[in-house]
Amino acid sequence: MYKKNKAILSKILPQIQKDGIQNIINGQSVPAISGATFDNHSPVDGEFMGNIAKSDVKDIDAAAKVAAAAFKTWRKIPHKERRDILYAIAEKIEENAEEIAVLESYDTGQPIRFMKKAAIRGAANFRYFADKVIDAPNGLSTPDTNHLNFTVRQPIGPVGVITPWNTPFMLTTWKVAPALAAGCTIVHKPAEFSPASATLLCRLAHEAGLPNGVWNLVHGFGETAGKSLTEHEAIKAIAFIGETGTGSLIMQQGAPTLKRVHLELGGQNPTIIFDDADLERATDAAIFMKYSLNGERCTSGSRLLLQRTIYDEVVKNLIKRVGNLKVGDPLDPATEIGPMIHPTHQNKVISYGEIGLKDGAKLVVGGGKPAGKGCYVHPTLFIDATKDMRISQEEVFGPFLTVIPFDTEEEAVEIANSVRYGLTAYIWTKDSARGHRMALNVESGMVWVNSQNVRHLPAPFGGVKYSGIGRDGGEYSFDFYMETKNISVALGDHPITKLGV
Ligand code: NAD
């Protein structure tokens, strides 16, 4: 498999190195209007991955105008036709799943063992929302005595989608699939560190029959291209995934044009294991939820809260398992942890080793980085931490776990809720009443009891506090991408107050 992945890469990489990566506006690949580009490099070995269009306000304006023009027809296209185009995109993704996975892995450093599934899940997202196209406009009937009131849902208009670098392909499908199903048109600005897979996806969507202008892709930096997108008058809403600080900026930038915003932001999520839990399963899940996807995962269980009665036993096992994690080339199917996305992020993750030691926590595995090329870090485990330490409060976003002991259920809740974030929580206990109580008392948008994160597409996905505003998933996505209109029709000659008689 490793050899095959390398062979796929050597087939696709030279083309990208030669042609670079351009914008896609109105179905055409075009350079930035200014002609400017920036370089992209793989975090695996620093290899050049092409010149990327460095867009600015002019490119965003061109793309937004195209999206506004295309909205007039895309919103009216027969539902079955729109549904079939989404099915066709899903098929295209499946046909190209291997290439997508290899490209994503090499561009982001994410291990291929996870990226293979990400491509397939991306296809599933399109298929799920294809099935919802026909019902998306459905509303409520609220009859009154003299009027029949009913609501319909209509697409909000052209929307901006801004995505991060951690799993860019799958996250793009989460936003784009429901937006297209709703009848919106799109201007998408992917993260500057990971431009490759979004471009391939947009190209495949056009090959699958998506009309020109419906989905436009503009590369560039957040402070220029991203900012212009959030400020553009023609763009009615911004679906954003990224850091909390950026989310706050996006609200400010969008305020003058009254943008609707959906923000999926950072997390510092607790995994809480009580002493009556199935410790083997709980430990497996705790390790998976922190060290999968390089720990660059918003829903990571970054703080492990362990009841003191089982603390030593679980910690001993963790030390062994984290020490065994296989770090290496993400294209190797045996690899469990690949490189961080970029040298700046690699340095950030490493810096938390120093911060943890200064805080007074005990470093038992990792810290620092291996010698050699690539943005690798050693998987890291800190124990004996307290809730107020920076390694317990801040989002490290790497293979870095902080273990905190607790004695009682009340203390576990207090520690869990002591951070500004509130995305997910994972509770492990065989006491069903306690599992339910904990689920109600932890401050987060999503809770899993006796489970790792298992995404169910109709279920709402999103955070509270500094982890975000709004929900994705099933019908919740349509609350964002559609407007609810009330229509009231008189049933007869009801009284009308006469004025000026
Ligand atoms: P980031 O906020 O730095 O960048 C995200 C995107 O925003 C990029 O495309 C960037 O170019 C753009 N951007 C930056 N400044 C902008 C501005 N002023 N206006 C408009 N756009 C701007 O985030 P990142 O470092 O790429 O991603 C990591 C973060 O994403 C982590 O905090 C992680 O928790 C979060 N994340 C959240 C979820 C979720 O569902 N809650 C999922 C994945 C990642």
Coordinates of C-alpha atoms and ligand atoms in Angstrom, one line a residue:
M1 CA 0.0 0.0 0.0
Y2 CA 2.8 2.4 0.9
K3 CA 4.4 1.8 -2.5
K4 CA 1.1 2.4 -4.2
N5 CA 0.5 5.6 -2.4
K6 CA 4.0 6.9 -3.3
A7 CA 3.3 5.9 -6.9
I8 CA 0.0 7.9 -6.9
L9 CA 1.9 10.9 -5.5
S10 CA 4.6 10.7 -8.1
K11 CA 1.9 10.8 -10.8
I12 CA 0.0 13.9 -9.5
L13 CA 2.8 16.0 -7.9
P14 CA 4.8 17.0 -11.0
Q15 CA 1.7 18.4 -12.6
I16 CA 0.9 20.5 -9.6
Q17 CA 4.5 21.7 -9.3
K18 CA 4.4 22.7 -13.0
D19 CA 0.9 24.3 -13.3
G20 CA 0.5 25.5 -9.7
I21 CA -3.0 25.9 -8.2
Q22 CA -5.3 28.5 -9.6
N23 CA -8.7 29.9 -8.6
I24 CA -11.9 28.5 -10.2
I25 CA -14.3 31.2 -11.1
N26 CA -17.3 30.6 -13.3
G27 CA -16.0 27.0 -13.9
Q28 CA -12.7 28.3 -15.3
S29 CA -9.2 28.0 -13.8
V30 CA -7.8 31.5 -13.6
P31 CA -4.8 33.1 -11.9
A32 CA -5.2 35.9 -9.4
I33 CA -6.1 39.1 -11.2
S34 CA -2.9 40.7 -9.9
G35 CA -0.9 37.6 -11.1
A36 CA 0.5 37.2 -7.6
T37 CA 1.2 33.7 -6.2
F38 CA 2.6 32.2 -3.0
D39 CA 4.4 28.9 -2.6
N40 CA 3.0 25.8 -1.0
H41 CA 5.2 23.2 0.6
S42 CA 4.5 19.7 2.0
P43 CA 4.9 19.4 5.8
V44 CA 6.2 15.8 5.1
D45 CA 9.5 16.8 3.6
G46 CA 9.3 20.5 2.7
E47 CA 8.9 19.6 -1.0
F48 CA 7.5 22.4 -3.3
M49 CA 3.8 21.8 -4.1
G50 CA 3.2 24.6 -6.6
N51 CA 2.5 28.3 -6.8
I52 CA -0.9 29.2 -5.5
A53 CA -3.0 32.1 -6.7
K54 CA -2.6 34.9 -4.1
S55 CA -6.0 36.5 -4.4
D56 CA -7.3 39.8 -3.1
V57 CA -10.4 42.0 -3.0
K58 CA -10.6 42.1 -6.8
D59 CA -10.7 38.3 -7.2
I60 CA -13.3 38.0 -4.4
D61 CA -15.4 40.6 -6.1
A62 CA -15.3 38.8 -9.4
A63 CA -16.2 35.5 -7.7
A64 CA -19.0 37.0 -5.6
K65 CA -20.6 38.7 -8.7
V66 CA -20.5 35.3 -10.6
A67 CA -22.0 33.6 -7.6
A68 CA -24.8 36.2 -7.4
A69 CA -25.6 35.8 -11.1
A70 CA -25.6 32.0 -10.9
F71 CA -27.9 32.1 -7.8
K72 CA -30.7 33.3 -10.0
T73 CA -30.8 30.0 -12.0
W74 CA -29.4 27.5 -9.4
R75 CA -32.1 28.3 -6.9
K76 CA -34.7 27.5 -9.5
I77 CA -33.2 24.4 -11.0
P78 CA -35.7 21.5 -10.7
H79 CA -35.1 19.8 -7.4
K80 CA -34.5 16.4 -8.9
E81 CA -31.9 17.8 -11.2
R82 CA -30.1 19.4 -8.2
R83 CA -30.3 16.2 -6.3
D84 CA -28.8 14.2 -9.2
I85 CA -25.9 16.6 -9.5
L86 CA -25.1 16.1 -5.8
Y87 CA -25.3 12.3 -6.3
A88 CA -22.9 12.6 -9.3
I89 CA -20.4 14.6 -7.2
A90 CA -20.5 11.8 -4.6
E91 CA -19.7 9.3 -7.3
K92 CA -16.9 11.4 -8.6
I93 CA -15.4 11.6 -5.1
E94 CA -15.6 7.8 -4.7
E95 CA -14.0 7.2 -8.1
N96 CA -11.1 9.5 -7.1
A97 CA -10.9 8.6 -3.4
E98 CA -7.3 7.2 -3.6
E99 CA -6.0 10.3 -5.3
I100 CA -7.8 12.6 -2.9
A101 CA -6.5 10.7 0.1
V102 CA -2.9 10.8 -1.1
L103 CA -3.0 14.5 -2.0
E104 CA -4.7 15.4 1.3
S105 CA -2.2 13.4 3.2
Y106 CA 0.9 14.9 1.5
D107 CA -0.5 18.5 1.7
T108 CA -1.6 18.3 5.4
G109 CA 0.6 15.6 7.0
Q110 CA -2.6 13.7 8.0
P111 CA -2.0 9.9 8.1
I112 CA -3.4 8.1 5.1
R113 CA -5.1 5.6 7.4
F114 CA -7.5 8.4 8.4
M115 CA -7.6 10.3 5.0
K116 CA -8.9 7.2 3.1
K117 CA -12.0 7.3 5.3
A118 CA -12.2 11.1 5.0
A119 CA -12.6 10.9 1.2
I120 CA -15.4 8.3 1.5
R121 CA -17.1 10.3 4.3
G122 CA -17.0 13.4 2.0
A123 CA -18.9 11.4 -0.6
A124 CA -21.4 10.3 2.1
N125 CA -22.0 14.0 3.0
F126 CA -22.9 14.8 -0.6
R127 CA -25.2 11.8 -0.9
Y128 CA -26.9 12.6 2.5
F129 CA -27.7 16.1 1.4
A130 CA -28.7 15.0 -2.1
D131 CA -31.4 13.0 -0.4
K132 CA -32.6 16.1 1.5
V133 CA -32.8 18.4 -1.6
I134 CA -36.5 17.7 -2.2
D135 CA -37.7 18.3 1.3
A136 CA -35.4 21.3 2.0
P137 CA -38.0 24.0 1.1
N138 CA -40.7 22.3 3.3
G139 CA -42.0 24.4 6.1
L140 CA -44.8 24.5 8.7
S141 CA -48.5 25.0 8.4
T142 CA -49.8 27.3 11.2
P143 CA -53.5 27.9 10.4
D144 CA -55.4 30.7 12.1
T145 CA -59.2 31.4 12.1
N146 CA -59.3 33.7 9.1
H147 CA -55.9 33.0 7.6
L148 CA -54.0 30.0 6.5
N149 CA -50.3 30.6 7.4
F150 CA -47.6 28.4 6.1
T151 CA -43.9 28.7 5.8
V152 CA -41.5 27.8 3.1
R153 CA -37.7 27.8 3.2
Q154 CA -35.8 29.6 0.5
P155 CA -32.0 29.6 -0.1
I156 CA -30.4 32.7 1.6
G157 CA -28.3 33.6 -1.5
P158 CA -24.6 33.4 -2.4
V159 CA -22.6 32.3 0.7
G160 CA -19.0 32.4 1.7
V161 CA -17.3 29.3 3.0
I162 CA -14.0 29.7 4.8
T163 CA -12.2 26.5 5.9
P164 CA -9.1 25.5 8.0
W165 CA -6.2 23.2 7.2
N166 CA -6.7 20.3 9.6
T167 CA -8.9 18.0 7.5
P168 CA -9.7 20.4 4.6
F169 CA -11.4 18.0 2.2
M170 CA -14.0 16.6 4.6
L171 CA -14.7 19.9 6.3
T172 CA -15.3 21.5 2.8
T173 CA -17.9 18.8 2.0
W174 CA -19.7 19.5 5.3
K175 CA -20.2 23.1 4.3
V176 CA -20.6 22.9 0.5
A177 CA -23.0 19.9 0.3
P178 CA -25.8 21.4 2.4
A179 CA -25.3 24.9 0.8
L180 CA -25.7 23.4 -2.7
A181 CA -28.6 21.3 -1.6
A182 CA -30.4 24.4 -0.2
G183 CA -30.0 26.2 -3.5
C184 CA -27.2 28.6 -2.5
T185 CA -24.2 29.4 -4.6
I186 CA -20.8 29.5 -3.1
V187 CA -17.5 31.4 -2.9
H188 CA -15.0 29.2 -1.0
K189 CA -11.7 30.4 0.4
P190 CA -9.7 27.4 1.6
A191 CA -6.8 27.7 4.1
E192 CA -3.6 28.9 2.6
F193 CA -1.6 26.0 4.2
S194 CA -3.7 23.3 2.5
P195 CA -5.1 24.5 -0.9
A196 CA -4.8 21.2 -2.9
S197 CA -7.7 19.0 -2.1
A198 CA -10.3 21.8 -2.2
T199 CA -9.2 22.6 -5.7
L200 CA -9.5 18.9 -6.8
L201 CA -12.9 18.7 -5.2
C202 CA -14.2 21.8 -7.0
R203 CA -12.9 20.5 -10.3
L204 CA -14.5 17.1 -9.8
A205 CA -17.8 18.8 -9.0
H206 CA -17.7 20.6 -12.3
E207 CA -16.9 17.3 -14.1
A208 CA -19.9 15.8 -12.4
G209 CA -22.2 18.4 -14.0
L210 CA -22.3 21.3 -11.5
P211 CA -23.2 24.4 -13.6
N212 CA -20.5 27.0 -13.9
G213 CA -20.6 29.8 -11.4
V214 CA -22.4 27.8 -8.7
W215 CA -19.2 27.0 -6.8
N216 CA -16.3 29.4 -7.0
L217 CA -13.0 28.8 -5.4
V218 CA -10.6 31.7 -4.4
H219 CA -7.2 31.0 -2.9
G220 CA -5.3 33.5 -0.7
F221 CA -4.6 34.7 2.8
G222 CA -7.2 35.2 5.5
E223 CA -6.4 38.9 6.1
T224 CA -6.9 39.8 2.5
A225 CA -9.0 37.3 0.5
G226 CA -10.8 35.9 3.5
K227 CA -11.5 39.4 4.9
S228 CA -12.9 40.7 1.6
L229 CA -15.2 37.7 1.4
T230 CA -16.7 38.4 4.8
E231 CA -17.2 42.1 3.8
H232 CA -18.7 41.6 0.3
E233 CA -22.2 43.0 -0.1
A234 CA -23.4 40.2 -2.4
I235 CA -22.5 37.4 0.1
K236 CA -25.3 36.8 2.5
A237 CA -23.8 34.4 5.0
I238 CA -20.4 33.1 6.1
A239 CA -19.9 29.5 7.1
F240 CA -16.6 29.5 8.9
I241 CA -14.4 26.8 10.5
G242 CA -11.2 27.9 12.3
E243 CA -9.8 29.5 15.4
T244 CA -11.8 31.4 17.9
G245 CA -9.9 34.6 17.4
T246 CA -10.6 34.5 13.7
G247 CA -14.3 33.8 14.3
S248 CA -14.5 36.9 16.4
L249 CA -12.9 38.9 13.6
I250 CA -15.3 37.5 11.1
M251 CA -18.3 38.7 13.1
Q252 CA -16.8 42.2 13.2
Q253 CA -15.9 42.2 9.5
G254 CA -19.4 40.9 8.6
A255 CA -21.3 43.3 10.8
P256 CA -21.6 46.3 8.4
T257 CA -23.3 44.1 5.8
L258 CA -25.3 42.2 8.4
K259 CA -23.8 38.8 7.5
R260 CA -25.3 35.7 9.0
V261 CA -22.4 33.8 10.5
H262 CA -22.0 30.2 11.5
L263 CA -18.8 29.7 13.5
E264 CA -17.2 26.3 14.2
L265 CA -14.2 27.2 16.4
G266 CA -11.6 25.8 18.8
G267 CA -11.9 23.3 21.7
Q268 CA -10.2 22.1 24.9
N269 CA -12.4 19.1 25.3
P270 CA -12.5 16.8 28.4
T271 CA -12.5 13.0 28.4
I272 CA -13.8 12.0 31.9
I273 CA -13.2 8.5 33.1
F274 CA -14.9 7.3 36.3
D275 CA -13.6 4.3 38.2
D276 CA -16.6 2.1 37.3
A277 CA -15.9 2.5 33.5
D278 CA -14.8 -0.2 31.2
L279 CA -11.2 0.9 31.5
E280 CA -9.9 -0.8 28.4
R281 CA -12.4 0.7 26.1
A282 CA -12.2 4.1 27.8
T283 CA -8.4 4.1 27.4
D284 CA -8.6 3.1 23.8
A285 CA -11.0 5.9 23.1
A286 CA -9.1 8.5 25.1
I287 CA -5.9 7.7 23.1
F288 CA -7.8 7.7 19.8
M289 CA -9.6 11.0 20.5
K290 CA -6.3 12.8 21.3
Y291 CA -3.7 11.2 19.0
S292 CA -5.8 10.4 15.8
L293 CA -5.6 13.0 13.0
N294 CA -2.3 14.2 14.5
G295 CA -4.2 15.7 17.4
E296 CA -5.1 18.5 15.0
R297 CA -8.8 17.9 15.5
C298 CA -11.3 20.4 17.0
T299 CA -13.2 17.6 18.8
S300 CA -10.0 16.1 20.4
G301 CA -10.2 15.0 24.0
S302 CA -7.2 17.1 25.0
R303 CA -7.8 16.9 28.7
L304 CA -8.1 13.5 30.3
L305 CA -9.8 13.7 33.7
L306 CA -9.1 10.5 35.6
Q307 CA -10.8 9.5 38.9
R308 CA -8.0 9.2 41.5
T309 CA -8.9 5.6 42.4
I310 CA -7.9 4.4 38.9
Y311 CA -5.3 7.2 38.1
D312 CA -2.1 5.2 38.5
E313 CA -3.4 2.2 36.6
V314 CA -4.6 4.2 33.6
V315 CA -1.6 6.5 33.6
K316 CA 0.8 3.4 33.5
N317 CA -1.1 2.1 30.4
L318 CA -1.1 5.5 28.7
I319 CA 2.6 5.9 29.1
K320 CA 3.2 2.6 27.4
R321 CA 0.7 3.2 24.6
V322 CA 1.6 6.8 23.8
G323 CA 5.3 5.9 23.8
N324 CA 4.5 3.2 21.2
L325 CA 2.7 5.5 18.8
K326 CA 4.2 5.2 15.3
V327 CA 5.3 8.6 14.0
G328 CA 6.3 8.7 10.3
D329 CA 5.5 9.4 6.7
P330 CA 1.8 9.9 6.5
L331 CA 1.6 8.0 3.2
D332 CA 2.7 4.8 5.0
P333 CA -0.5 3.0 6.2
A334 CA 1.3 1.9 9.3
T335 CA 1.9 5.5 10.4
E336 CA -0.3 6.7 13.3
I337 CA 1.1 10.3 13.6
G338 CA 2.3 12.4 10.7
P339 CA 3.9 15.8 10.7
M340 CA 2.2 19.0 11.9
I341 CA 0.8 21.2 9.1
H342 CA 3.5 23.8 9.0
P343 CA 6.8 24.8 10.8
T344 CA 5.0 27.6 12.7
H345 CA 2.4 25.2 14.0
Q346 CA 5.2 22.6 14.8
N347 CA 6.9 25.2 16.9
K348 CA 3.7 26.2 18.6
V349 CA 3.0 22.5 19.6
I350 CA 6.6 22.1 20.8
S351 CA 6.5 25.3 22.8
Y352 CA 3.7 23.8 25.0
G353 CA 6.2 21.3 26.2
E354 CA 8.1 24.1 27.9
I355 CA 4.9 25.8 29.0
G356 CA 3.7 22.5 30.7
L357 CA 7.0 22.1 32.5
K358 CA 6.9 25.7 33.7
D359 CA 3.3 25.2 34.8
G360 CA 4.5 22.4 37.0
A361 CA 3.0 19.4 35.3
K362 CA 5.0 16.2 34.9
L363 CA 6.2 15.3 31.4
V364 CA 6.2 11.5 31.0
V365 CA 6.3 10.9 27.3
G366 CA 7.6 13.0 24.4
G367 CA 8.2 16.8 24.2
G368 CA 10.3 18.2 21.5
K369 CA 10.8 16.9 17.9
P370 CA 12.7 14.1 16.2
A371 CA 15.8 15.0 14.1
G372 CA 15.4 15.2 10.3
K373 CA 13.2 16.8 7.7
G374 CA 9.5 17.5 8.1
C375 CA 7.3 19.2 10.7
Y376 CA 7.3 16.2 13.1
V377 CA 6.8 16.4 16.8
H378 CA 7.1 13.7 19.5
P379 CA 3.6 12.6 20.8
T380 CA 3.5 14.1 24.2
L381 CA 1.9 13.2 27.5
F382 CA 1.7 15.4 30.6
I383 CA 0.3 14.0 33.9
D384 CA -0.5 15.5 37.4
A385 CA -1.8 18.7 35.8
T386 CA -4.3 21.1 37.4
K387 CA -7.2 22.8 35.8
D388 CA -5.7 26.3 35.7
M389 CA -2.5 25.4 33.9
R390 CA -2.1 26.8 30.4
I391 CA -1.8 23.2 29.0
S392 CA -5.3 22.6 30.5
Q393 CA -6.8 25.9 29.3
E394 CA -5.4 26.5 25.8
E395 CA -5.9 24.7 22.5
V396 CA -2.5 23.1 21.6
F397 CA -3.9 21.3 18.5
G398 CA -1.3 18.6 18.3
P399 CA -0.6 15.1 19.7
F400 CA -0.4 16.4 23.2
L401 CA -2.5 15.1 26.1
T402 CA -2.9 16.7 29.6
V403 CA -4.0 14.3 32.4
I404 CA -5.8 15.8 35.5
P405 CA -6.9 13.8 38.5
F406 CA -10.3 14.3 40.3
D407 CA -12.1 12.7 43.2
T408 CA -15.8 13.4 42.9
E409 CA -18.4 13.9 40.2
E410 CA -18.9 17.5 41.2
E411 CA -15.1 18.1 40.9
A412 CA -15.1 16.5 37.5
V413 CA -17.9 18.8 36.3
E414 CA -16.1 21.9 37.8
I415 CA -12.8 21.0 36.0
A416 CA -14.5 20.1 32.7
N417 CA -16.3 23.5 32.7
S418 CA -13.3 25.6 33.8
V419 CA -12.2 26.4 30.2
R420 CA -13.6 29.1 27.9
Y421 CA -14.3 26.4 25.2
G422 CA -17.3 24.1 25.0
L423 CA -17.3 21.9 21.9
T424 CA -17.4 18.2 23.0
A425 CA -17.1 16.0 26.1
Y426 CA -16.6 12.3 26.5
I427 CA -17.9 10.6 29.6
W428 CA -17.0 7.1 30.7
T429 CA -19.0 5.4 33.4
K430 CA -21.2 2.3 33.8
D431 CA -23.6 4.2 36.1
S432 CA -26.3 5.2 33.7
A433 CA -27.8 7.9 35.9
R434 CA -24.4 9.5 36.4
G435 CA -23.7 9.3 32.6
H436 CA -26.9 11.3 32.0
R437 CA -26.3 13.8 34.8
M438 CA -22.8 14.4 33.5
A439 CA -24.1 14.9 30.0
L440 CA -26.5 17.5 31.2
N441 CA -24.0 19.3 33.4
V442 CA -20.9 19.6 31.2
E443 CA -20.9 22.8 29.1
S444 CA -20.5 21.6 25.5
G445 CA -22.5 21.4 22.3
M446 CA -21.9 17.7 22.0
V447 CA -21.5 14.9 24.5
W448 CA -20.6 11.2 23.9
V449 CA -21.3 8.8 26.8
N450 CA -19.2 5.6 26.7
S451 CA -18.0 6.4 23.2
Q452 CA -15.5 8.1 21.1
N453 CA -16.7 10.8 18.6
V454 CA -19.0 9.0 16.1
R455 CA -20.6 11.5 13.7
H456 CA -24.2 10.9 12.8
L457 CA -25.1 13.2 9.8
P458 CA -28.6 14.2 10.9
A459 CA -27.4 15.1 14.4
P460 CA -26.4 18.7 15.3
F461 CA -22.7 19.5 15.3
G462 CA -21.4 22.6 17.0
G463 CA -20.1 24.2 20.1
V464 CA -21.1 26.6 23.0
K465 CA -19.0 29.3 24.7
Y466 CA -15.9 30.2 22.7
S467 CA -16.3 27.0 20.6
G468 CA -18.8 28.5 18.2
I469 CA -22.2 29.7 17.2
G470 CA -24.7 27.6 15.3
R471 CA -25.1 24.0 14.3
D472 CA -24.4 21.9 11.2
G473 CA -26.0 18.6 10.3
G474 CA -29.3 17.5 8.8
E475 CA -32.1 20.0 9.2
Y476 CA -29.8 22.3 11.3
S477 CA -27.7 23.1 8.2
F478 CA -30.8 24.3 6.4
D479 CA -31.6 26.7 9.3
F480 CA -28.3 28.4 8.3
Y481 CA -28.4 28.2 4.5
M482 CA -32.1 29.0 4.1
E483 CA -34.5 31.8 5.1
T484 CA -37.9 30.9 6.5
K485 CA -40.7 32.9 4.8
N486 CA -44.2 33.0 6.3
I487 CA -47.1 33.3 3.8
S488 CA -50.5 34.2 5.1
V489 CA -53.5 33.8 2.9
A490 CA -57.0 35.1 3.9
L491 CA -59.7 32.4 3.9
G492 CA -62.5 34.9 3.3
D493 CA -63.7 38.4 4.0
H494 CA -62.3 38.9 7.5
P495 CA -62.8 42.3 9.2
I496 CA -60.4 45.1 8.1
T497 CA -60.4 48.3 10.2
K498 CA -61.5 51.2 8.1
L499 CA -59.5 54.4 8.5
G500 CA -60.2 57.9 7.0
V501 CA -63.9 57.0 6.4
Ligands
NAD1 P1 -7.6 30.0 11.3 O1 -8.7 30.7 12.0 O2 -6.2 30.5 11.4 O3 -7.9 29.9 9.7 C1 -9.1 29.4 9.2 C2 -9.5 30.1 7.9 O4 -9.8 31.4 8.1 C3 -8.3 30.1 6.9 O5 -8.9 29.8 5.6 C4 -7.8 31.5 7.0 O6 -7.2 31.9 5.8 C5 -9.1 32.3 7.2 N1 -8.9 33.6 7.9 C6 -7.9 34.0 8.7 N2 -8.1 35.3 9.0 C7 -9.2 35.7 8.5 C8 -10.0 36.9 8.5 N3 -9.5 38.0 9.1 N4 -11.1 37.0 7.7 C9 -11.5 35.9 7.1 N5 -10.9 34.7 7.0 C10 -9.7 34.6 7.7 O7 -7.7 28.4 11.7 P2 -6.7 27.3 11.3 O8 -5.4 27.5 12.1 O9 -6.7 27.1 9.8 O10 -7.5 26.0 11.8 C11 -7.3 25.5 13.1 C12 -8.5 25.9 14.0 O11 -9.7 25.4 13.4 C13 -8.5 25.3 15.4 O12 -8.7 26.3 16.4 C14 -9.6 24.2 15.4 O13 -10.1 23.9 16.6 C15 -10.6 24.9 14.5 N6 -11.5 23.9 13.9 C16 -12.8 23.9 14.4 C17 -13.7 22.9 13.9 C18 -15.1 22.8 14.5 O14 -15.9 22.2 13.9 N7 -15.4 23.5 15.6 C19 -13.3 22.0 13.0 C20 -11.9 22.0 12.5 C21 -11.1 23.0 13.0

